[in-house]
PDB file of C-alpha atoms in Angstrom:
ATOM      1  CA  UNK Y 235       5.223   3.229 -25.671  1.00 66.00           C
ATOM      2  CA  UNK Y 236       2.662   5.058 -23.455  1.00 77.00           C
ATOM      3  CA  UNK Y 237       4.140   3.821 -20.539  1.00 83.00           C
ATOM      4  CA  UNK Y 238       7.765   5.263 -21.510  1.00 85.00           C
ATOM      5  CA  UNK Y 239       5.967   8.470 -21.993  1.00 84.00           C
ATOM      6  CA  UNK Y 240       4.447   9.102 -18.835  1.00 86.00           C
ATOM      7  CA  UNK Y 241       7.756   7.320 -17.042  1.00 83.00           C
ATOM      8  CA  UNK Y 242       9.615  10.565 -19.237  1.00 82.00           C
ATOM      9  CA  UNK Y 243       7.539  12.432 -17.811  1.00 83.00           C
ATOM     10  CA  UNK Y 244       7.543  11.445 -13.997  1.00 79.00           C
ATOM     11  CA  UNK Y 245      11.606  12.772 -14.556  1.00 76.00           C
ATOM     12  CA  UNK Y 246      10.202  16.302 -15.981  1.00 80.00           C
ATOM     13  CA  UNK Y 247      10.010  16.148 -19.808  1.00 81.00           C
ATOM     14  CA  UNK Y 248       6.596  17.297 -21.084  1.00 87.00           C
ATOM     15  CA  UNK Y 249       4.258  15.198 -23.401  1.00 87.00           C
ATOM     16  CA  UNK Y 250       5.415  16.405 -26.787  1.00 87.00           C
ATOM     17  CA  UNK Y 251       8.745  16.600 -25.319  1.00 87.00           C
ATOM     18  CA  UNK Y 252       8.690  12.900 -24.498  1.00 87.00           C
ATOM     19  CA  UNK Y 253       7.330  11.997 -28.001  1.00 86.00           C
ATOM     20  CA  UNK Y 254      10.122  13.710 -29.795  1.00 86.00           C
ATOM     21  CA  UNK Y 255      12.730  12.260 -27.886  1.00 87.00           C
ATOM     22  CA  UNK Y 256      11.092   8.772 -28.728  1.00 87.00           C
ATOM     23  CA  UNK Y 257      10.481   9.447 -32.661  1.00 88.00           C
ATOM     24  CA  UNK Y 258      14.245  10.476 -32.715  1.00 86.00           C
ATOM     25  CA  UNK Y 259      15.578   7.312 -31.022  1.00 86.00           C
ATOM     26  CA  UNK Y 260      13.357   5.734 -33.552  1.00 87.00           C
ATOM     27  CA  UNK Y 261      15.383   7.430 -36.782  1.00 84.00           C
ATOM     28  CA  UNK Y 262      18.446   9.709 -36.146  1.00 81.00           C
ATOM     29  CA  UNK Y 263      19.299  11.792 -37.878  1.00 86.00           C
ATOM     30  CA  UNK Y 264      15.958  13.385 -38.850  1.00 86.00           C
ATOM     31  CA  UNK Y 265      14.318  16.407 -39.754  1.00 87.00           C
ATOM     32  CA  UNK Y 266      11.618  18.218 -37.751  1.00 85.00           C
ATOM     33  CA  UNK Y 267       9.231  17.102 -40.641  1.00 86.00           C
ATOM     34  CA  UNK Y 268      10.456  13.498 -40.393  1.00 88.00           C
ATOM     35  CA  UNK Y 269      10.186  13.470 -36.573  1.00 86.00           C
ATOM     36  CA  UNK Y 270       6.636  15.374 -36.608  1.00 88.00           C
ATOM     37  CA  UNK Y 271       5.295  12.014 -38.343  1.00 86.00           C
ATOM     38  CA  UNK Y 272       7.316   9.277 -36.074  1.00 87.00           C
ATOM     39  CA  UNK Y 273       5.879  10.740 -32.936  1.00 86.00           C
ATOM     40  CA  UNK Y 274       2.194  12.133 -34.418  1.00 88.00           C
ATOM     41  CA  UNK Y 275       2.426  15.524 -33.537  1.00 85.00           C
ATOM     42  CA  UNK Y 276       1.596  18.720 -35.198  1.00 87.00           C
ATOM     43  CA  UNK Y 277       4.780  19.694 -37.299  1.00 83.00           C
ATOM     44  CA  UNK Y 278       4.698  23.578 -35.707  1.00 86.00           C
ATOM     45  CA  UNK Y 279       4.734  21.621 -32.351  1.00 86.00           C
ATOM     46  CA  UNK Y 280       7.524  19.665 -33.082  1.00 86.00           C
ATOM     47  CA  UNK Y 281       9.923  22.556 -34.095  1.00 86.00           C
ATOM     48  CA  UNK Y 282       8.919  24.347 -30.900  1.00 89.00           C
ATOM     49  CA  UNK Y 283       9.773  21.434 -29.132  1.00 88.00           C
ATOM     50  CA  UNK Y 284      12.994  20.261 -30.906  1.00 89.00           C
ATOM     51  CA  UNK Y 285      13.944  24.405 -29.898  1.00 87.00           C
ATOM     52  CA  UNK Y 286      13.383  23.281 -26.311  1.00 88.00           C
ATOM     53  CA  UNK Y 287      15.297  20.058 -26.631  1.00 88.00           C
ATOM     54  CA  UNK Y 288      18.109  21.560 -28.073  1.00 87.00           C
ATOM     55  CA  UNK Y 289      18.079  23.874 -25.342  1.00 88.00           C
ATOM     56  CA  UNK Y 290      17.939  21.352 -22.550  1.00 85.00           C
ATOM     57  CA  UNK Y 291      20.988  19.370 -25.016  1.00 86.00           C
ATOM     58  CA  UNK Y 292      18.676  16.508 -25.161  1.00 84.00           C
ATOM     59  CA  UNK Y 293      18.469  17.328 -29.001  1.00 85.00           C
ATOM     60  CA  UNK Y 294      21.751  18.139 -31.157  1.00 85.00           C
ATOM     61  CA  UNK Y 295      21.138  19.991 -34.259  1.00 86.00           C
ATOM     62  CA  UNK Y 296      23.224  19.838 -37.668  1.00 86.00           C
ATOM     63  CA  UNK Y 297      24.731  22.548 -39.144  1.00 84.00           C
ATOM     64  CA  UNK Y 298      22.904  21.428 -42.482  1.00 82.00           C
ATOM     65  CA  UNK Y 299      20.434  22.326 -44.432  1.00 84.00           C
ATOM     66  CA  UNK Y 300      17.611  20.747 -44.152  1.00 87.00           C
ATOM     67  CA  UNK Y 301      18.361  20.822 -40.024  1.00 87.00           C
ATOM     68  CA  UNK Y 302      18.486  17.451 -38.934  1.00 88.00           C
ATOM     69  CA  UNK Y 303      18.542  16.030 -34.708  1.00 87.00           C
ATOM     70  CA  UNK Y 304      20.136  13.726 -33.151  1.00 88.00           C
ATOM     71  CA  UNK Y 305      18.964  12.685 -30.051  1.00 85.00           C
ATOM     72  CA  UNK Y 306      21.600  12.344 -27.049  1.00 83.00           C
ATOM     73  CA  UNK Y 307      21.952   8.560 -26.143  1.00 86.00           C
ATOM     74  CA  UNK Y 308      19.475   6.981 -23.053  1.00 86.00           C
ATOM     75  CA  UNK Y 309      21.990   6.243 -20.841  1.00 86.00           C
ATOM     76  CA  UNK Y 310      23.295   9.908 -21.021  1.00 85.00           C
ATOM     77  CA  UNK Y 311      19.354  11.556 -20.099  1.00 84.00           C
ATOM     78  CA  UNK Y 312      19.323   8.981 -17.493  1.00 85.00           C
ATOM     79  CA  UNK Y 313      22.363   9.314 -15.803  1.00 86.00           C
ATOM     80  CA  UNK Y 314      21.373  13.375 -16.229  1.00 84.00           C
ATOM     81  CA  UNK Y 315      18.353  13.262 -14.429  1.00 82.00           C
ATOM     82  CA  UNK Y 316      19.434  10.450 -11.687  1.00 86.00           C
ATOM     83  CA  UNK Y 317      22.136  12.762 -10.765  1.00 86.00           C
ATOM     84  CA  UNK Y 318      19.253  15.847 -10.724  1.00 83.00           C
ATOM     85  CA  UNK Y 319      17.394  13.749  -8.787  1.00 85.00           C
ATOM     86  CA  UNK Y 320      20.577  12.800  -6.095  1.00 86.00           C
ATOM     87  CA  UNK Y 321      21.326  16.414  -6.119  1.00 86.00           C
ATOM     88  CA  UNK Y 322      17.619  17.899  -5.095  1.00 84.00           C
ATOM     89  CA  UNK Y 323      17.066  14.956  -3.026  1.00 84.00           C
ATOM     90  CA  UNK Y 324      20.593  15.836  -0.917  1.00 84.00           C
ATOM     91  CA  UNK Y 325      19.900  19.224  -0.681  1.00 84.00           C
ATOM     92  CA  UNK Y 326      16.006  18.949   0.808  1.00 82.00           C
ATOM     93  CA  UNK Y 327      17.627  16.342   3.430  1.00 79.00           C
ATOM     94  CA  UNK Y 328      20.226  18.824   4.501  1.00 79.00           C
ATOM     95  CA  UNK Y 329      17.771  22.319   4.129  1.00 76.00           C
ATOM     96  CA  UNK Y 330      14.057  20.911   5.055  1.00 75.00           C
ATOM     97  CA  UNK Y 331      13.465  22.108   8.531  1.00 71.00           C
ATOM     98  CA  UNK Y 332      14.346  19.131  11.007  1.00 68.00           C
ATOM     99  CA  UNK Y 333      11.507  17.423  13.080  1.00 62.00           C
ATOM    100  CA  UNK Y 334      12.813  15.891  16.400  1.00 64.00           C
ATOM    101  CA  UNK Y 335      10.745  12.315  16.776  1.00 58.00           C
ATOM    102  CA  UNK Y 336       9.455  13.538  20.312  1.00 61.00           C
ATOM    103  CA  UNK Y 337       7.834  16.516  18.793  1.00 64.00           C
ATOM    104  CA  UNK Y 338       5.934  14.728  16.054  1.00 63.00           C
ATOM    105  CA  UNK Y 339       3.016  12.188  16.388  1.00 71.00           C
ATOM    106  CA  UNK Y 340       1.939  10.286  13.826  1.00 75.00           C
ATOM    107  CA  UNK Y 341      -1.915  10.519  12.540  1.00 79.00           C
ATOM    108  CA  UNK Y 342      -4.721   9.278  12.762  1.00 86.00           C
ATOM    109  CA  UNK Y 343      -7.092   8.726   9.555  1.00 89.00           C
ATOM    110  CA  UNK Y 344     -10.415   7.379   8.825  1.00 90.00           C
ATOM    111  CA  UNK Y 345     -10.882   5.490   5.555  1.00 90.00           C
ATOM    112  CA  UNK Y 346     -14.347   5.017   4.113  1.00 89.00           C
ATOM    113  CA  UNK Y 347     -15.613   3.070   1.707  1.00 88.00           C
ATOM    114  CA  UNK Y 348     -15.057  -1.238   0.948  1.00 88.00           C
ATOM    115  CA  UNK Y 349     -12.627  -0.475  -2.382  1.00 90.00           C
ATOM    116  CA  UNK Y 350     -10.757   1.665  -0.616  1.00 91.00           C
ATOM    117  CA  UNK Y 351     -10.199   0.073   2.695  1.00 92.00           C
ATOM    118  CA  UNK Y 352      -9.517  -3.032   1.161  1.00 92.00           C
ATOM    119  CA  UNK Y 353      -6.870  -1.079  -1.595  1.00 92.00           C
ATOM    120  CA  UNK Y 354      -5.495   0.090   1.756  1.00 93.00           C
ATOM    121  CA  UNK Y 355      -5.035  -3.136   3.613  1.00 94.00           C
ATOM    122  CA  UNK Y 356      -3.053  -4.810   0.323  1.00 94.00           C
ATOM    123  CA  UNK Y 357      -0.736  -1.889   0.557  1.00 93.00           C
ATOM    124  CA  UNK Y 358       0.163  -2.641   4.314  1.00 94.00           C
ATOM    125  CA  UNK Y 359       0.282  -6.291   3.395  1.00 95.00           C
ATOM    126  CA  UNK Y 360       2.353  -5.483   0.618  1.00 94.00           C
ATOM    127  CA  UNK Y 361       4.933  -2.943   2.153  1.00 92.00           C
ATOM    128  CA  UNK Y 362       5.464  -5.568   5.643  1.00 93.00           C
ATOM    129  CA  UNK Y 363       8.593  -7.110   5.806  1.00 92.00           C
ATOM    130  CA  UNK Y 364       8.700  -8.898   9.198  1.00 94.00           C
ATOM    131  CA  UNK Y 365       5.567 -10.158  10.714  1.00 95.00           C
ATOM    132  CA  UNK Y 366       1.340  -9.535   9.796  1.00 96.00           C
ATOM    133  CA  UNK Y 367      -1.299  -9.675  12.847  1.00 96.00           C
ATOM    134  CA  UNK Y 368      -4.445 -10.472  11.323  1.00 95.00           C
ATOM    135  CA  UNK Y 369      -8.249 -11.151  13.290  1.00 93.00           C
ATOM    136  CA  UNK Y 370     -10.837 -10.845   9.978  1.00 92.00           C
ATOM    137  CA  UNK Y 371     -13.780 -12.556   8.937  1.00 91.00           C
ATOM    138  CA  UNK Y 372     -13.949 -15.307   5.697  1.00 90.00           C
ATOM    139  CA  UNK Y 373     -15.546 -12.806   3.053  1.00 90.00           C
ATOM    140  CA  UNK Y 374     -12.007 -10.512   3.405  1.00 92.00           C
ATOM    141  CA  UNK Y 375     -10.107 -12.985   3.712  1.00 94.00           C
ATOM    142  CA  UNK Y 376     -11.270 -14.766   0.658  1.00 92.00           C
ATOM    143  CA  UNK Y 377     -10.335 -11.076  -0.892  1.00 92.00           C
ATOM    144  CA  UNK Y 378      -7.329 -11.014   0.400  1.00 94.00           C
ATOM    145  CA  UNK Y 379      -6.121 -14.433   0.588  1.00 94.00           C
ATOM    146  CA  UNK Y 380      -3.188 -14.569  -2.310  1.00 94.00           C
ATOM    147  CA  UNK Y 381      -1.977 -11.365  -0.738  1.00 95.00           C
ATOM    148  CA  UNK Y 382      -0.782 -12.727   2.630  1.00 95.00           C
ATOM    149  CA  UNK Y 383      -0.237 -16.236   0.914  1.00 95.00           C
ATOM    150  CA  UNK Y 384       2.273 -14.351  -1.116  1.00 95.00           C
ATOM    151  CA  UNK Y 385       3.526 -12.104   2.284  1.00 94.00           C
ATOM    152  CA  UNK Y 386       4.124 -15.479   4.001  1.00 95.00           C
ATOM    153  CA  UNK Y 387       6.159 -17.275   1.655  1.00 95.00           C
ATOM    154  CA  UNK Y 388       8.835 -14.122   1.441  1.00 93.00           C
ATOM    155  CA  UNK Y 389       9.165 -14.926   5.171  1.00 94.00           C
ATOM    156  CA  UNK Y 390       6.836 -12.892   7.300  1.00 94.00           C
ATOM    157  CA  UNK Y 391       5.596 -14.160  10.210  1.00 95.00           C
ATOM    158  CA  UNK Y 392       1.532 -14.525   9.407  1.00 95.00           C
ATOM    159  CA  UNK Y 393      -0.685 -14.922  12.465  1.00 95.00           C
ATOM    160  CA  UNK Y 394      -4.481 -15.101  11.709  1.00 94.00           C
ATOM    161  CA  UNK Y 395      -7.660 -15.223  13.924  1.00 92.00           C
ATOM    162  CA  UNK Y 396     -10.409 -16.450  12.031  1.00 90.00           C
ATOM    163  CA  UNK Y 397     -13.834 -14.905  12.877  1.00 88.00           C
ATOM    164  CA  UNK Y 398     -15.573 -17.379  11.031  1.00 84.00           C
ATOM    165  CA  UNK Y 399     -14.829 -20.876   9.572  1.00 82.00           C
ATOM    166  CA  UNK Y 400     -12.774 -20.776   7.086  1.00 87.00           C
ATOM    167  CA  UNK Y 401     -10.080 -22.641   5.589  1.00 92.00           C
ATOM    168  CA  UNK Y 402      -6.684 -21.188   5.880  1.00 92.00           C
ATOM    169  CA  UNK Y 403      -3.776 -23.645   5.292  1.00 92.00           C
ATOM    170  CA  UNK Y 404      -0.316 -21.143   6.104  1.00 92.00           C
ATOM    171  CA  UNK Y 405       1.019 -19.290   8.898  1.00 92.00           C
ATOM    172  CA  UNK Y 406      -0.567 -20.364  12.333  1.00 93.00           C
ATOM    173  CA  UNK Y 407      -4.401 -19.980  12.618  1.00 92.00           C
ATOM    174  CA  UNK Y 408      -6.715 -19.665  15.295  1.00 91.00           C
ATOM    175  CA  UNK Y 409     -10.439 -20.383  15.207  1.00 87.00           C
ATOM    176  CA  UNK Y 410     -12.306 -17.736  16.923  1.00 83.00           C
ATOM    177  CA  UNK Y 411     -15.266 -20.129  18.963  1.00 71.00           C
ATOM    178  CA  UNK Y 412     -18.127 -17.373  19.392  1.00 61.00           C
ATOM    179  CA  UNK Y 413     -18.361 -14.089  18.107  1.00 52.00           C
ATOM    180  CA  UNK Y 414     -19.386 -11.824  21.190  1.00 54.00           C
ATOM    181  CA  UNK Y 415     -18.582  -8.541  19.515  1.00 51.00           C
ATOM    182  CA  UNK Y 416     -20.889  -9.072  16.919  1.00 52.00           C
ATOM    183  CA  UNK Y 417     -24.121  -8.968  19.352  1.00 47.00           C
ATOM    184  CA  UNK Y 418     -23.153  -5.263  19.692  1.00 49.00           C
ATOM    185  CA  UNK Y 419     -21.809  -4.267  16.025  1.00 55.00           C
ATOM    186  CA  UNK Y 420     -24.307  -6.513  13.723  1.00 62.00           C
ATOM    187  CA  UNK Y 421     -21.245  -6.067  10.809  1.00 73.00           C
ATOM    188  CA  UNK Y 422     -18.397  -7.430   9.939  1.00 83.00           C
ATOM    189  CA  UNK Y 423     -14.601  -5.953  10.965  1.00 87.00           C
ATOM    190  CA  UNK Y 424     -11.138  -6.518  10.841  1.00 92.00           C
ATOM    191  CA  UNK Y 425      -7.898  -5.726  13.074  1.00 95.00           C
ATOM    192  CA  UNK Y 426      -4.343  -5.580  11.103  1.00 96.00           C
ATOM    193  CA  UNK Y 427      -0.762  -5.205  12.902  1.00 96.00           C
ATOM    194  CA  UNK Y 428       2.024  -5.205  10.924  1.00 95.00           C
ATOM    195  CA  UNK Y 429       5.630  -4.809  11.712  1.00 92.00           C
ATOM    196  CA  UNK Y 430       4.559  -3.373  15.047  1.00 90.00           C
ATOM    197  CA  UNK Y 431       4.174  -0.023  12.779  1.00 90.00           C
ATOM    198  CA  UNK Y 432       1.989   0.532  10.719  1.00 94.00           C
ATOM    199  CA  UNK Y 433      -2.214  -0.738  12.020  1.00 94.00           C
ATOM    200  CA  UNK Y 434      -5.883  -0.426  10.541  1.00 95.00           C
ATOM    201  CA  UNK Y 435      -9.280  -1.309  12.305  1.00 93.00           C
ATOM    202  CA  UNK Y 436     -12.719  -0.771  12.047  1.00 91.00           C
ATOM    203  CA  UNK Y 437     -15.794  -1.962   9.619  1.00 89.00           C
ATOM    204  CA  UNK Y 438     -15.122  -3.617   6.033  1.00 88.00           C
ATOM    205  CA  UNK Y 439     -18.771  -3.844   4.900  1.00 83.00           C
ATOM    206  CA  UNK Y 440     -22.073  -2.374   4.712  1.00 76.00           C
ATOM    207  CA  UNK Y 441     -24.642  -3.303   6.571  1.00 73.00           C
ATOM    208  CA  UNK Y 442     -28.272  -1.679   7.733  1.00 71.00           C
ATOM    209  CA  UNK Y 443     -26.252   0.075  10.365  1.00 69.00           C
ATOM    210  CA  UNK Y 444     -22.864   1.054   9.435  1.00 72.00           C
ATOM    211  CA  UNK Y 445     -20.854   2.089   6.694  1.00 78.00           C
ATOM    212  CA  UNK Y 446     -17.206   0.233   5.480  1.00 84.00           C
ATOM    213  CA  UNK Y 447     -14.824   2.780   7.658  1.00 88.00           C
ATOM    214  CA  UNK Y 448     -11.534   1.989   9.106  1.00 91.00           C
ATOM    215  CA  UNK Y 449      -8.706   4.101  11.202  1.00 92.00           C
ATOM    216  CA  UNK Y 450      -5.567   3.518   9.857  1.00 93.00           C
ATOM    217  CA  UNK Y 451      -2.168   4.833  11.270  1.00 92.00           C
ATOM    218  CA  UNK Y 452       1.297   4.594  11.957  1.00 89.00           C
ATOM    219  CA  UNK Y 453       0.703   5.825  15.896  1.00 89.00           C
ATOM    220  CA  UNK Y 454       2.856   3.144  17.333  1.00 88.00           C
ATOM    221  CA  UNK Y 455       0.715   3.403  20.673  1.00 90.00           C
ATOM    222  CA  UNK Y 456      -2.363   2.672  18.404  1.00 92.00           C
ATOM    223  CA  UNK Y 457      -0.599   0.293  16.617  1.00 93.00           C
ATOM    224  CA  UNK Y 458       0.293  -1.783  19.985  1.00 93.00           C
ATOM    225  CA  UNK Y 459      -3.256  -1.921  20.990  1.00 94.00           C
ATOM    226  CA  UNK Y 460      -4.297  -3.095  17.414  1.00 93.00           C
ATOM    227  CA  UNK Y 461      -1.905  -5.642  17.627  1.00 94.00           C
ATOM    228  CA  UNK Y 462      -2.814  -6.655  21.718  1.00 93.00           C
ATOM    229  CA  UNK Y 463      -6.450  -6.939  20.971  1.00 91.00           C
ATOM    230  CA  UNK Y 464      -5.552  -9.690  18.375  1.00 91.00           C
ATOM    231  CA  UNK Y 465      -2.869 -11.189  20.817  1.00 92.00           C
ATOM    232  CA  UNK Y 466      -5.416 -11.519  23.782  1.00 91.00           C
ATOM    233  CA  UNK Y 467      -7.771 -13.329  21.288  1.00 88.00           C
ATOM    234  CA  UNK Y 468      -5.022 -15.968  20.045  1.00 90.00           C
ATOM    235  CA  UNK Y 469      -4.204 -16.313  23.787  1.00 90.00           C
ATOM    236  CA  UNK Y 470      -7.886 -17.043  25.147  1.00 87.00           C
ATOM    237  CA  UNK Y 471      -8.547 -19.339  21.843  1.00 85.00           C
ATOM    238  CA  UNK Y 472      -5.360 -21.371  22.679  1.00 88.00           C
ATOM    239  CA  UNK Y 473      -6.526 -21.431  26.160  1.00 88.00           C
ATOM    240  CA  UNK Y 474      -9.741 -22.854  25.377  1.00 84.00           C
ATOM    241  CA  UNK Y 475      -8.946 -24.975  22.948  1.00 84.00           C
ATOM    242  CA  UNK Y 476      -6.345 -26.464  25.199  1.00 87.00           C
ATOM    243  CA  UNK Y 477      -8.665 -26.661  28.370  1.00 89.00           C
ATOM    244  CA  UNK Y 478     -12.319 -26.911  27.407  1.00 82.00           C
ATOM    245  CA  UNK Y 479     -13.568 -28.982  30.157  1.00 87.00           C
ATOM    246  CA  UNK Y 480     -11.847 -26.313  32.676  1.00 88.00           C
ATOM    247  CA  UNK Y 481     -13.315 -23.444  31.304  1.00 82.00           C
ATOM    248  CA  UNK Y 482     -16.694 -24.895  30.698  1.00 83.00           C
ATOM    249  CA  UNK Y 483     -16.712 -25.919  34.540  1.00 83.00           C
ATOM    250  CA  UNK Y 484     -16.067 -22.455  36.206  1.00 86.00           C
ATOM    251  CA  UNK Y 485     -17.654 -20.469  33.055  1.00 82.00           C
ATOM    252  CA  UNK Y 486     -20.175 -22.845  31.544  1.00 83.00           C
ATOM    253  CA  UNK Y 487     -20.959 -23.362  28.046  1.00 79.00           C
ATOM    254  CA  UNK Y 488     -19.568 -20.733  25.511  1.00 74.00           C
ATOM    255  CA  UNK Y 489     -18.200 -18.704  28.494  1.00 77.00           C
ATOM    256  CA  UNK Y 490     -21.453 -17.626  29.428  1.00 79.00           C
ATOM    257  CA  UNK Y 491     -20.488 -16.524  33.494  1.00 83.00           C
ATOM    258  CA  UNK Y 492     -17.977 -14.755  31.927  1.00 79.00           C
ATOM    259  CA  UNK Y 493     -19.540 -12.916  29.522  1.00 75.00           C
ATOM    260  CA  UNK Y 494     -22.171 -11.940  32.148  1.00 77.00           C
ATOM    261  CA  UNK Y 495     -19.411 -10.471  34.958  1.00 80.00           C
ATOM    262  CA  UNK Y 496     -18.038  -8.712  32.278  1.00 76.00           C
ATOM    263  CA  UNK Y 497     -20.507  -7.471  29.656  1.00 72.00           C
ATOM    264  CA  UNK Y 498     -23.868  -6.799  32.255  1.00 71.00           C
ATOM    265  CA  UNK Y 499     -24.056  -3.956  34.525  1.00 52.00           C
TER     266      UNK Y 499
END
């Protein structure tokens, strides 16, 4: 019953309003005293508010005396309010001032704190409909495991670069073999892509020198170099994992002439 009360009141009936419009459903006809006890509210408040309900002809009175009110029937308030709702909703489309899509950039937002990035990154799991770009370490993913489990089997392309070893057994995986990031950040982090729209990055827990804080946006030049960064990984792993003795040859072990040309000065 709460939650039909605060749905009532999403589509602009007050709190009392919403209990009185409830009690009457409940017993119809009734009189103000009869309704004040179905919906446990002060009998002076619920003559005020039957006044307002009859004004708003969600309440009809009788011409009898005691007064008695009938409530109008659900279908009728909601087809009332769904064509309110059309109406405003047509009208802002046509009158809001119109922003041309070469004029506006989308932002650019820091998230902090571990609840709330990780609230975040279900709701962009949640809302993708086409394909998920994924490079995250096993702690987050063990958090948010059922939610791309669930993302994959309505369809969605799920790509995943594992940071650590884990065990992952849908979309296609790929083990990352040596972390060098992590010799610079000491923490653990995360990349997302999704839909080639909508992309978060950054730190997902505390450690001695940084705080859980992510950039999230719908920038779709950010969002291309979230998803590229993961890309070039899942290219390099399949590399390696397809040519090991090449690699170790002109790099040596762990990519170690590599990682000197490109990381020393």
């Amino acid at each position: 019953m709460d939650e039909i009360v605060e749905k009532l009141k999403e589509i602009g009936l007050n709190e009392y309003q919403s209990k009185v419009y409830l009690a009457m459903l409940k017993k119809y006809p009734a009189t103000g005293y009869e309704i004040s006890k179905l919906a446990n509210i002060p009998q002076s408040r619920a003559y005020d508010t039957l006044k307002v309900l009859e004004s708003m002809h969600i309440a009809i009175a009788s011409n009898t005396k005691p007064v008695t009110y009938t409530p109008i029937k659900p279908k009728e308030l909601t087809k009332r309010y769904k064509r309110k709702i059309d109406t405003t909703i047509n009208f802002l489309e046509k009158k809001l001032p119109n922003i041309k899509e070469e004029e506006y950039t989308e932002p650019i937002l820091n998230i902090t704190g571990r609840v709330k990035i990780l609230d975040k990154i279900i709701e962009i799991i949640k809302s993708a409909e086409k394909n998920i770009y994924i490079s995250l370490f096993e702690e987050d993913f063990k958090y948010l495991e059922q939610h791309l489990l669930e993302a994959y089997h309505r369809g969605l392309d799920i790509k995943i670069v594992k940071y650590d070893n884990f065990v992952c057994n849908f979309g296609t995986v790929f083990e990352h073999s040596g972390i060098m990031m992590l010799e610079h950040y000491r923490s653990k982090f995360i990349f997302l892509a999704a839909d080639d729209n909508e992309g978060l990055f950054g730190i997902t827990n505390p450690s001695k020198n940084y705080n859980p804080d992510v950039i999230w946006t719908k920038n779709p030049e950010i969002v291309f170099l979230i998803k590229a960064f993961s890309v070039h990984d899942m290219y390099m792993i399949d590399i390696e994992d397809n040519f090991p003795e090449q690699l170790r040859y002109f790099y040596g072990a762990g990519l170690k002439k590599l990682r000197d040309k490109v990381l020393k000065v």
